[in-house]
Amino acid sequence: MHAGLFLFPTDECPDPAELGRIAEGNGFESLFFPEHTHIPASRESPWPGGAELPREYTRSHDLFVALTAAACATTTLRVGAGICLVPQHDPIVTAKTVATLDHISGGRLIFGVGAGWNREEVTNHGVEPRERFAVMRERVQAMQALWTQDEASFHGDHVEFDRVWSWPKPLQQPYPELLLGGHGPTVIDRTLEYADGWIPTATNDDDALLERVAELRARAAEQGRRASVTILAVGTQPERLERYAQAEIDRVLFYLPTVDDAATRARAEKIAAIRRDVLGS
């Protein structure tokens, strides 16, 4: 089981390049950043994590710029989107951004995608909230066409283009590992339709989470494939980590608070020590 770090890169913590060096220097396999282009001040959509929205949600750097900085400052660290809010992005532009970053990183990109929980945020990007999952599906599939076809076309309800050329193609073939985020009732259906794996956020109910992992794996096996699982924002409780390893979870991402340089380094070192003790690597 691989182990990485997950945090919001902001203007109030070490810069993304330094975060990459901290992660790689402490032996982590990967570093994942989330995305919010902005947070609407109305705050009508409730944050799934509780009543008060953490400060870092309003101060996060651009996802792809931050990932590029982390990739350029490291040599072996995998860099991941955890997650890219695809309904907020033009698919043609994003396909080129992802492919370019995959080249710049030497094929170290992992591309997590999701539709997002903040309805006002996606509305500001011109997408009806109730359509965001359908929009995500088509935009992901359109990007897959752009990555894998020399002359790509896509005709859908939300994405439309005919016979376009777009290079570079991703360095990883056919494209970077594509993980789908979320916990909704149809997330496994969507994962099996157009993603390589699932990237759920850790919850307080490991029984329920691992039951869904088992369902995903069983249904993937029926299709003659294996679906990977990365669990986002895990804690450091040894018994939970051991259980994830026994369940053959592919990757866990330890949550790292958004704090100053010294505190970030100290926390990363502490997590690395726990990782070595529990996971042996």
C-alpha atoms as a PDB file:
ATOM      1  CA  MET A   1       0.000   0.000   0.000  1.00  0.00           C
ATOM      2  CA  HIS A   2       1.449   3.336  -1.088  1.00  0.00           C
ATOM      3  CA  ALA A   3       1.349   6.343   1.232  1.00  0.00           C
ATOM      4  CA  GLY A   4       1.166   9.985   0.236  1.00  0.00           C
ATOM      5  CA  LEU A   5       0.268  13.380   1.636  1.00  0.00           C
ATOM      6  CA  PHE A   6      -2.798  15.521   0.995  1.00  0.00           C
ATOM      7  CA  LEU A   7      -3.136  19.201   1.818  1.00  0.00           C
ATOM      8  CA  PHE A   8      -4.348  22.552   0.561  1.00  0.00           C
ATOM      9  CA  PRO A   9      -1.429  24.548  -0.878  1.00  0.00           C
ATOM     10  CA  THR A  10      -2.073  28.176   0.082  1.00  0.00           C
ATOM     11  CA  ASP A  11      -0.290  31.482   0.520  1.00  0.00           C
ATOM     12  CA  GLU A  12      -0.063  30.706   4.250  1.00  0.00           C
ATOM     13  CA  CYS A  13       2.015  27.504   4.104  1.00  0.00           C
ATOM     14  CA  PRO A  14       5.227  26.396   2.357  1.00  0.00           C
ATOM     15  CA  ASP A  15       5.078  26.977  -1.384  1.00  0.00           C
ATOM     16  CA  PRO A  16       4.149  23.988  -3.575  1.00  0.00           C
ATOM     17  CA  ALA A  17       7.736  23.324  -4.633  1.00  0.00           C
ATOM     18  CA  GLU A  18       8.841  23.138  -1.007  1.00  0.00           C
ATOM     19  CA  LEU A  19       5.857  20.939  -0.167  1.00  0.00           C
ATOM     20  CA  GLY A  20       7.042  18.572  -2.873  1.00  0.00           C
ATOM     21  CA  ARG A  21      10.544  18.480  -1.428  1.00  0.00           C
ATOM     22  CA  ILE A  22       9.148  17.861   2.068  1.00  0.00           C
ATOM     23  CA  ALA A  23       7.007  14.967   0.823  1.00  0.00           C
ATOM     24  CA  GLU A  24       9.756  13.355  -1.239  1.00  0.00           C
ATOM     25  CA  GLY A  25      12.381  13.929   1.441  1.00  0.00           C
ATOM     26  CA  ASN A  26      10.242  12.067   3.963  1.00  0.00           C
ATOM     27  CA  GLY A  27       9.778   9.076   1.703  1.00  0.00           C
ATOM     28  CA  PHE A  28       6.176   9.634   0.622  1.00  0.00           C
ATOM     29  CA  GLU A  29       5.112   8.145  -2.694  1.00  0.00           C
ATOM     30  CA  SER A  30       2.819  10.998  -3.686  1.00  0.00           C
ATOM     31  CA  LEU A  31       1.503  14.474  -2.938  1.00  0.00           C
ATOM     32  CA  PHE A  32      -2.093  15.412  -3.736  1.00  0.00           C
ATOM     33  CA  PHE A  33      -3.654  18.872  -3.854  1.00  0.00           C
ATOM     34  CA  PRO A  34      -7.402  19.698  -3.976  1.00  0.00           C
ATOM     35  CA  GLU A  35      -9.089  22.441  -5.961  1.00  0.00           C
ATOM     36  CA  HIS A  36     -11.463  25.337  -5.439  1.00  0.00           C
ATOM     37  CA  THR A  37     -11.294  28.212  -7.899  1.00  0.00           C
ATOM     38  CA  HIS A  38     -13.143  30.375  -5.370  1.00  0.00           C
ATOM     39  CA  ILE A  39     -15.704  30.100  -2.586  1.00  0.00           C
ATOM     40  CA  PRO A  40     -18.956  32.053  -3.013  1.00  0.00           C
ATOM     41  CA  ALA A  41     -19.461  34.306  -0.003  1.00  0.00           C
ATOM     42  CA  SER A  42     -23.148  33.385   0.251  1.00  0.00           C
ATOM     43  CA  ARG A  43     -22.115  30.004   1.726  1.00  0.00           C
ATOM     44  CA  GLU A  44     -25.498  28.494   0.856  1.00  0.00           C
ATOM     45  CA  SER A  45     -24.136  25.015   0.136  1.00  0.00           C
ATOM     46  CA  PRO A  46     -23.259  23.279   3.408  1.00  0.00           C
ATOM     47  CA  TRP A  47     -19.695  22.035   3.686  1.00  0.00           C
ATOM     48  CA  PRO A  48     -19.784  18.215   4.021  1.00  0.00           C
ATOM     49  CA  GLY A  49     -17.160  18.359   6.762  1.00  0.00           C
ATOM     50  CA  GLY A  50     -19.187  20.422   9.213  1.00  0.00           C
ATOM     51  CA  ALA A  51     -20.603  23.857   9.904  1.00  0.00           C
ATOM     52  CA  GLU A  52     -17.495  26.033   9.664  1.00  0.00           C
ATOM     53  CA  LEU A  53     -15.565  26.051   6.393  1.00  0.00           C
ATOM     54  CA  PRO A  54     -11.791  25.877   7.011  1.00  0.00           C
ATOM     55  CA  ARG A  55      -9.824  28.960   6.058  1.00  0.00           C
ATOM     56  CA  GLU A  56      -7.660  27.141   3.485  1.00  0.00           C
ATOM     57  CA  TYR A  57     -10.656  26.598   1.195  1.00  0.00           C
ATOM     58  CA  THR A  58     -10.656  30.300   0.339  1.00  0.00           C
ATOM     59  CA  ARG A  59      -6.882  30.630  -0.098  1.00  0.00           C
ATOM     60  CA  SER A  60      -5.776  27.649  -2.186  1.00  0.00           C
ATOM     61  CA  HIS A  61      -3.406  28.067  -5.114  1.00  0.00           C
ATOM     62  CA  ASP A  62      -4.334  27.104  -8.658  1.00  0.00           C
ATOM     63  CA  LEU A  63      -4.307  23.307  -8.799  1.00  0.00           C
ATOM     64  CA  PHE A  64      -2.258  22.772 -11.951  1.00  0.00           C
ATOM     65  CA  VAL A  65       0.264  25.526 -11.274  1.00  0.00           C
ATOM     66  CA  ALA A  66       0.838  24.092  -7.792  1.00  0.00           C
ATOM     67  CA  LEU A  67       1.212  20.523  -9.088  1.00  0.00           C
ATOM     68  CA  THR A  68       3.666  21.681 -11.746  1.00  0.00           C
ATOM     69  CA  ALA A  69       5.790  23.442  -9.129  1.00  0.00           C
ATOM     70  CA  ALA A  70       5.841  20.328  -6.931  1.00  0.00           C
ATOM     71  CA  ALA A  71       6.715  18.103  -9.884  1.00  0.00           C
ATOM     72  CA  CYS A  72       9.562  20.337 -11.046  1.00  0.00           C
ATOM     73  CA  ALA A  73      11.088  20.382  -7.547  1.00  0.00           C
ATOM     74  CA  THR A  74      11.180  16.573  -7.246  1.00  0.00           C
ATOM     75  CA  THR A  75      12.332  13.521  -9.179  1.00  0.00           C
ATOM     76  CA  THR A  76      10.373  10.493  -7.946  1.00  0.00           C
ATOM     77  CA  LEU A  77       7.332  11.957  -6.167  1.00  0.00           C
ATOM     78  CA  ARG A  78       4.012  11.336  -7.879  1.00  0.00           C
ATOM     79  CA  VAL A  79       1.779  14.422  -7.991  1.00  0.00           C
ATOM     80  CA  GLY A  80      -1.987  14.112  -7.889  1.00  0.00           C
ATOM     81  CA  ALA A  81      -5.167  16.120  -8.320  1.00  0.00           C
ATOM     82  CA  GLY A  82      -7.347  15.324  -5.359  1.00  0.00           C
ATOM     83  CA  ILE A  83      -9.619  16.390  -6.941  1.00  0.00           C
ATOM     84  CA  CYS A  84      -9.986  18.504 -10.098  1.00  0.00           C
ATOM     85  CA  LEU A  85     -13.511  19.922 -10.305  1.00  0.00           C
ATOM     86  CA  VAL A  86     -14.031  19.040 -13.951  1.00  0.00           C
ATOM     87  CA  PRO A  87     -17.404  20.833 -14.435  1.00  0.00           C
ATOM     88  CA  GLN A  88     -15.530  24.096 -13.817  1.00  0.00           C
ATOM     89  CA  HIS A  89     -13.056  23.492 -16.673  1.00  0.00           C
ATOM     90  CA  ASP A  90     -13.068  23.628 -20.459  1.00  0.00           C
ATOM     91  CA  PRO A  91     -12.288  20.053 -21.563  1.00  0.00           C
ATOM     92  CA  ILE A  92     -10.078  20.976 -24.526  1.00  0.00           C
ATOM     93  CA  VAL A  93      -7.916  23.291 -22.429  1.00  0.00           C
ATOM     94  CA  THR A  94      -7.807  20.865 -19.499  1.00  0.00           C
ATOM     95  CA  ALA A  95      -6.842  17.932 -21.720  1.00  0.00           C
ATOM     96  CA  LYS A  96      -3.819  19.893 -22.919  1.00  0.00           C
ATOM     97  CA  THR A  97      -2.959  21.024 -19.378  1.00  0.00           C
ATOM     98  CA  VAL A  98      -3.063  17.464 -18.045  1.00  0.00           C
ATOM     99  CA  ALA A  99      -1.025  16.078 -20.941  1.00  0.00           C
ATOM    100  CA  THR A 100       1.549  18.857 -20.616  1.00  0.00           C
ATOM    101  CA  LEU A 101       1.910  18.315 -16.867  1.00  0.00           C
ATOM    102  CA  ASP A 102       2.291  14.585 -17.443  1.00  0.00           C
ATOM    103  CA  HIS A 103       5.212  15.320 -19.776  1.00  0.00           C
ATOM    104  CA  ILE A 104       6.815  17.916 -17.510  1.00  0.00           C
ATOM    105  CA  SER A 105       6.610  15.538 -14.544  1.00  0.00           C
ATOM    106  CA  GLY A 106       8.063  12.613 -16.467  1.00  0.00           C
ATOM    107  CA  GLY A 107       4.836  10.640 -16.259  1.00  0.00           C
ATOM    108  CA  ARG A 108       4.240  11.144 -12.536  1.00  0.00           C
ATOM    109  CA  LEU A 109       0.731  12.630 -12.654  1.00  0.00           C
ATOM    110  CA  ILE A 110      -2.375  11.026 -11.119  1.00  0.00           C
ATOM    111  CA  PHE A 111      -5.598  12.726 -12.204  1.00  0.00           C
ATOM    112  CA  GLY A 112      -8.418  12.685  -9.668  1.00  0.00           C
ATOM    113  CA  VAL A 113     -11.710  14.203 -10.804  1.00  0.00           C
ATOM    114  CA  GLY A 114     -15.047  15.099  -9.264  1.00  0.00           C
ATOM    115  CA  ALA A 115     -18.150  17.232  -9.653  1.00  0.00           C
ATOM    116  CA  GLY A 116     -17.877  19.169  -6.375  1.00  0.00           C
ATOM    117  CA  TRP A 117     -20.231  19.842  -3.473  1.00  0.00           C
ATOM    118  CA  ASN A 118     -20.519  23.641  -3.732  1.00  0.00           C
ATOM    119  CA  ARG A 119     -23.494  24.404  -5.947  1.00  0.00           C
ATOM    120  CA  GLU A 120     -22.881  28.156  -6.070  1.00  0.00           C
ATOM    121  CA  GLU A 121     -19.276  27.595  -7.132  1.00  0.00           C
ATOM    122  CA  VAL A 122     -20.210  25.508 -10.156  1.00  0.00           C
ATOM    123  CA  THR A 123     -23.065  27.908 -10.988  1.00  0.00           C
ATOM    124  CA  ASN A 124     -20.520  30.743 -11.210  1.00  0.00           C
ATOM    125  CA  HIS A 125     -18.806  28.689 -13.927  1.00  0.00           C
ATOM    126  CA  GLY A 126     -21.995  28.549 -15.991  1.00  0.00           C
ATOM    127  CA  VAL A 127     -23.054  24.998 -15.099  1.00  0.00           C
ATOM    128  CA  GLU A 128     -26.433  24.125 -13.612  1.00  0.00           C
ATOM    129  CA  PRO A 129     -25.739  22.280 -10.337  1.00  0.00           C
ATOM    130  CA  ARG A 130     -28.208  19.503 -11.143  1.00  0.00           C
ATOM    131  CA  GLU A 131     -26.325  18.843 -14.402  1.00  0.00           C
ATOM    132  CA  ARG A 132     -22.800  18.816 -12.965  1.00  0.00           C
ATOM    133  CA  PHE A 133     -22.424  15.020 -12.953  1.00  0.00           C
ATOM    134  CA  ALA A 134     -23.570  14.728 -16.562  1.00  0.00           C
ATOM    135  CA  VAL A 135     -21.238  17.579 -17.492  1.00  0.00           C
ATOM    136  CA  MET A 136     -18.347  15.882 -15.688  1.00  0.00           C
ATOM    137  CA  ARG A 137     -18.987  12.610 -17.511  1.00  0.00           C
ATOM    138  CA  GLU A 138     -18.934  14.187 -20.951  1.00  0.00           C
ATOM    139  CA  ARG A 139     -15.933  16.394 -20.238  1.00  0.00           C
ATOM    140  CA  VAL A 140     -13.910  13.450 -18.936  1.00  0.00           C
ATOM    141  CA  GLN A 141     -14.880  11.344 -21.938  1.00  0.00           C
ATOM    142  CA  ALA A 142     -14.054  14.221 -24.279  1.00  0.00           C
ATOM    143  CA  MET A 143     -10.612  14.542 -22.690  1.00  0.00           C
ATOM    144  CA  GLN A 144     -10.076  10.805 -23.074  1.00  0.00           C
ATOM    145  CA  ALA A 145     -10.845  11.172 -26.781  1.00  0.00           C
ATOM    146  CA  LEU A 146      -8.371  14.052 -27.096  1.00  0.00           C
ATOM    147  CA  TRP A 147      -5.669  12.052 -25.306  1.00  0.00           C
ATOM    148  CA  THR A 148      -6.079   8.868 -27.327  1.00  0.00           C
ATOM    149  CA  GLN A 149      -7.077   9.953 -30.846  1.00  0.00           C
ATOM    150  CA  ASP A 150      -4.909  11.767 -33.373  1.00  0.00           C
ATOM    151  CA  GLU A 151      -8.009  13.440 -34.786  1.00  0.00           C
ATOM    152  CA  ALA A 152     -10.652  13.601 -32.082  1.00  0.00           C
ATOM    153  CA  SER A 153     -14.358  14.346 -32.238  1.00  0.00           C
ATOM    154  CA  PHE A 154     -16.975  14.406 -29.500  1.00  0.00           C
ATOM    155  CA  HIS A 155     -20.702  14.957 -29.778  1.00  0.00           C
ATOM    156  CA  GLY A 156     -22.711  15.143 -26.564  1.00  0.00           C
ATOM    157  CA  ASP A 157     -25.308  17.199 -24.772  1.00  0.00           C
ATOM    158  CA  HIS A 158     -22.692  19.320 -22.971  1.00  0.00           C
ATOM    159  CA  VAL A 159     -19.530  18.979 -25.100  1.00  0.00           C
ATOM    160  CA  GLU A 160     -19.376  19.356 -28.849  1.00  0.00           C
ATOM    161  CA  PHE A 161     -16.369  19.457 -31.172  1.00  0.00           C
ATOM    162  CA  ASP A 162     -15.563  17.853 -34.504  1.00  0.00           C
ATOM    163  CA  ARG A 163     -12.190  16.721 -35.908  1.00  0.00           C
ATOM    164  CA  VAL A 164      -9.588  18.481 -33.823  1.00  0.00           C
ATOM    165  CA  TRP A 165      -5.850  17.964 -33.397  1.00  0.00           C
ATOM    166  CA  SER A 166      -4.446  18.262 -29.904  1.00  0.00           C
ATOM    167  CA  TRP A 167      -0.921  17.477 -28.761  1.00  0.00           C
ATOM    168  CA  PRO A 168       0.979  16.587 -26.686  1.00  0.00           C
ATOM    169  CA  LYS A 169      -0.624  13.279 -25.840  1.00  0.00           C
ATOM    170  CA  PRO A 170       0.035  12.207 -22.234  1.00  0.00           C
ATOM    171  CA  LEU A 171       3.359  10.526 -21.542  1.00  0.00           C
ATOM    172  CA  GLN A 172       1.537   7.779 -19.621  1.00  0.00           C
ATOM    173  CA  GLN A 173      -0.487   5.676 -21.995  1.00  0.00           C
ATOM    174  CA  PRO A 174      -3.315   5.857 -22.662  1.00  0.00           C
ATOM    175  CA  TYR A 175      -3.402   8.690 -20.096  1.00  0.00           C
ATOM    176  CA  PRO A 176      -2.608   9.278 -16.393  1.00  0.00           C
ATOM    177  CA  GLU A 177      -4.438   7.119 -13.884  1.00  0.00           C
ATOM    178  CA  LEU A 178      -7.913   8.629 -13.622  1.00  0.00           C
ATOM    179  CA  LEU A 179      -9.579   8.429 -10.211  1.00  0.00           C
ATOM    180  CA  LEU A 180     -13.166   9.450  -9.510  1.00  0.00           C
ATOM    181  CA  GLY A 181     -14.021  11.153  -6.235  1.00  0.00           C
ATOM    182  CA  GLY A 182     -17.234  11.188  -4.242  1.00  0.00           C
ATOM    183  CA  HIS A 183     -19.422   9.051  -1.999  1.00  0.00           C
ATOM    184  CA  GLY A 184     -22.830   9.249  -3.686  1.00  0.00           C
ATOM    185  CA  PRO A 185     -25.032   6.244  -4.469  1.00  0.00           C
ATOM    186  CA  THR A 186     -23.906   6.086  -8.113  1.00  0.00           C
ATOM    187  CA  VAL A 187     -20.178   6.745  -7.661  1.00  0.00           C
ATOM    188  CA  ILE A 188     -19.279   3.103  -8.292  1.00  0.00           C
ATOM    189  CA  ASP A 189     -21.321   3.093 -11.494  1.00  0.00           C
ATOM    190  CA  ARG A 190     -19.497   6.203 -12.693  1.00  0.00           C
ATOM    191  CA  THR A 191     -16.104   4.835 -11.673  1.00  0.00           C
ATOM    192  CA  LEU A 192     -16.645   1.675 -13.688  1.00  0.00           C
ATOM    193  CA  GLU A 193     -17.936   3.631 -16.674  1.00  0.00           C
ATOM    194  CA  TYR A 194     -15.094   6.088 -17.265  1.00  0.00           C
ATOM    195  CA  ALA A 195     -12.430   5.980 -14.531  1.00  0.00           C
ATOM    196  CA  ASP A 196      -9.579   3.695 -13.499  1.00  0.00           C
ATOM    197  CA  GLY A 197     -10.337   3.828  -9.803  1.00  0.00           C
ATOM    198  CA  TRP A 198     -12.056   5.506  -6.870  1.00  0.00           C
ATOM    199  CA  ILE A 199     -10.702   8.202  -4.544  1.00  0.00           C
ATOM    200  CA  PRO A 200     -13.128   8.534  -1.613  1.00  0.00           C
ATOM    201  CA  THR A 201     -12.471  10.722   1.399  1.00  0.00           C
ATOM    202  CA  ALA A 202     -11.915   8.867   4.660  1.00  0.00           C
ATOM    203  CA  THR A 203     -14.962   8.708   6.936  1.00  0.00           C
ATOM    204  CA  ASN A 204     -15.632   7.562  10.487  1.00  0.00           C
ATOM    205  CA  ASP A 205     -17.283   4.389   9.186  1.00  0.00           C
ATOM    206  CA  ASP A 206     -14.597   2.115   7.768  1.00  0.00           C
ATOM    207  CA  ASP A 207     -17.044  -0.805   7.634  1.00  0.00           C
ATOM    208  CA  ALA A 208     -19.282   1.009   5.167  1.00  0.00           C
ATOM    209  CA  LEU A 209     -16.351   2.348   3.157  1.00  0.00           C
ATOM    210  CA  LEU A 210     -14.682  -1.034   2.792  1.00  0.00           C
ATOM    211  CA  GLU A 211     -17.990  -2.665   1.868  1.00  0.00           C
ATOM    212  CA  ARG A 212     -18.183  -0.272  -1.071  1.00  0.00           C
ATOM    213  CA  VAL A 213     -14.561  -1.006  -1.945  1.00  0.00           C
ATOM    214  CA  ALA A 214     -15.427  -4.713  -2.048  1.00  0.00           C
ATOM    215  CA  GLU A 215     -18.429  -3.988  -4.275  1.00  0.00           C
ATOM    216  CA  LEU A 216     -16.285  -1.926  -6.641  1.00  0.00           C
ATOM    217  CA  ARG A 217     -13.626  -4.614  -6.845  1.00  0.00           C
ATOM    218  CA  ALA A 218     -16.176  -7.389  -7.447  1.00  0.00           C
ATOM    219  CA  ARG A 219     -17.956  -5.492 -10.194  1.00  0.00           C
ATOM    220  CA  ALA A 220     -14.653  -4.527 -11.813  1.00  0.00           C
ATOM    221  CA  ALA A 221     -13.584  -8.175 -11.799  1.00  0.00           C
ATOM    222  CA  GLU A 222     -16.792  -9.059 -13.640  1.00  0.00           C
ATOM    223  CA  GLN A 223     -15.608  -6.662 -16.355  1.00  0.00           C
ATOM    224  CA  GLY A 224     -12.200  -8.332 -16.448  1.00  0.00           C
ATOM    225  CA  ARG A 225     -10.374  -5.417 -14.848  1.00  0.00           C
ATOM    226  CA  ARG A 226      -9.118  -4.155 -11.507  1.00  0.00           C
ATOM    227  CA  ALA A 227     -10.217  -0.808 -10.058  1.00  0.00           C
ATOM    228  CA  SER A 228      -7.698   0.958  -7.847  1.00  0.00           C
ATOM    229  CA  VAL A 229      -8.662   2.675  -4.585  1.00  0.00           C
ATOM    230  CA  THR A 230      -6.974   5.696  -3.007  1.00  0.00           C
ATOM    231  CA  ILE A 231      -8.357   6.923   0.320  1.00  0.00           C
ATOM    232  CA  LEU A 232      -8.082  10.664   0.812  1.00  0.00           C
ATOM    233  CA  ALA A 233      -7.346  12.518   4.057  1.00  0.00           C
ATOM    234  CA  VAL A 234      -6.703   9.576   6.358  1.00  0.00           C
ATOM    235  CA  GLY A 235      -5.545   9.893   9.946  1.00  0.00           C
ATOM    236  CA  THR A 236      -2.659   8.119  11.649  1.00  0.00           C
ATOM    237  CA  GLN A 237      -4.456   5.508  13.780  1.00  0.00           C
ATOM    238  CA  PRO A 238      -2.381   2.313  13.333  1.00  0.00           C
ATOM    239  CA  GLU A 239      -5.353  -0.054  13.520  1.00  0.00           C
ATOM    240  CA  ARG A 240      -7.151   1.749  10.704  1.00  0.00           C
ATOM    241  CA  LEU A 241      -4.047   1.830   8.518  1.00  0.00           C
ATOM    242  CA  GLU A 242      -3.505  -1.879   9.081  1.00  0.00           C
ATOM    243  CA  ARG A 243      -7.101  -2.543   8.102  1.00  0.00           C
ATOM    244  CA  TYR A 244      -6.700  -0.557   4.877  1.00  0.00           C
ATOM    245  CA  ALA A 245      -3.584  -2.549   4.046  1.00  0.00           C
ATOM    246  CA  GLN A 246      -5.395  -5.832   4.688  1.00  0.00           C
ATOM    247  CA  ALA A 247      -8.182  -4.673   2.363  1.00  0.00           C
ATOM    248  CA  GLU A 248      -5.545  -4.117  -0.350  1.00  0.00           C
ATOM    249  CA  ILE A 249      -6.190  -0.404  -0.618  1.00  0.00           C
ATOM    250  CA  ASP A 250      -3.741   0.894  -3.209  1.00  0.00           C
ATOM    251  CA  ARG A 251      -2.891   4.201  -1.599  1.00  0.00           C
ATOM    252  CA  VAL A 252      -3.664   6.231   1.509  1.00  0.00           C
ATOM    253  CA  LEU A 253      -3.180   9.988   1.613  1.00  0.00           C
ATOM    254  CA  PHE A 254      -2.431  11.395   5.055  1.00  0.00           C
ATOM    255  CA  TYR A 255      -4.037  14.743   5.775  1.00  0.00           C
ATOM    256  CA  LEU A 256      -1.468  17.465   6.443  1.00  0.00           C
ATOM    257  CA  PRO A 257      -2.840  20.673   8.005  1.00  0.00           C
ATOM    258  CA  THR A 258      -2.171  23.960   6.234  1.00  0.00           C
ATOM    259  CA  VAL A 259       0.276  25.597   8.652  1.00  0.00           C
ATOM    260  CA  ASP A 260       3.592  27.465   8.568  1.00  0.00           C
ATOM    261  CA  ASP A 261       6.892  26.042   7.332  1.00  0.00           C
ATOM    262  CA  ALA A 262       8.256  24.710  10.616  1.00  0.00           C
ATOM    263  CA  ALA A 263       4.976  23.125  11.688  1.00  0.00           C
ATOM    264  CA  THR A 264       4.481  21.563   8.246  1.00  0.00           C
ATOM    265  CA  ARG A 265       7.927  19.969   8.332  1.00  0.00           C
ATOM    266  CA  ALA A 266       7.431  18.680  11.865  1.00  0.00           C
ATOM    267  CA  ARG A 267       4.029  17.202  11.054  1.00  0.00           C
ATOM    268  CA  ALA A 268       5.293  15.544   7.868  1.00  0.00           C
ATOM    269  CA  GLU A 269       8.191  13.984   9.777  1.00  0.00           C
ATOM    270  CA  LYS A 270       5.817  12.690  12.464  1.00  0.00           C
ATOM    271  CA  ILE A 271       3.490  11.136   9.882  1.00  0.00           C
ATOM    272  CA  ALA A 272       6.474   9.583   8.096  1.00  0.00           C
ATOM    273  CA  ALA A 273       7.601   7.934  11.340  1.00  0.00           C
ATOM    274  CA  ILE A 274       4.120   6.472  11.887  1.00  0.00           C
ATOM    275  CA  ARG A 275       4.042   5.303   8.271  1.00  0.00           C
ATOM    276  CA  ARG A 276       7.336   3.467   8.691  1.00  0.00           C
ATOM    277  CA  ASP A 277       6.247   1.865  11.964  1.00  0.00           C
ATOM    278  CA  VAL A 278       2.863   0.683  10.697  1.00  0.00           C
ATOM    279  CA  LEU A 279       3.419   0.085   6.994  1.00  0.00           C
ATOM    280  CA  GLY A 280       7.122  -0.683   7.036  1.00  0.00           C
ATOM    281  CA  SER A 281       8.053   1.744   4.300  1.00  0.00           C
END
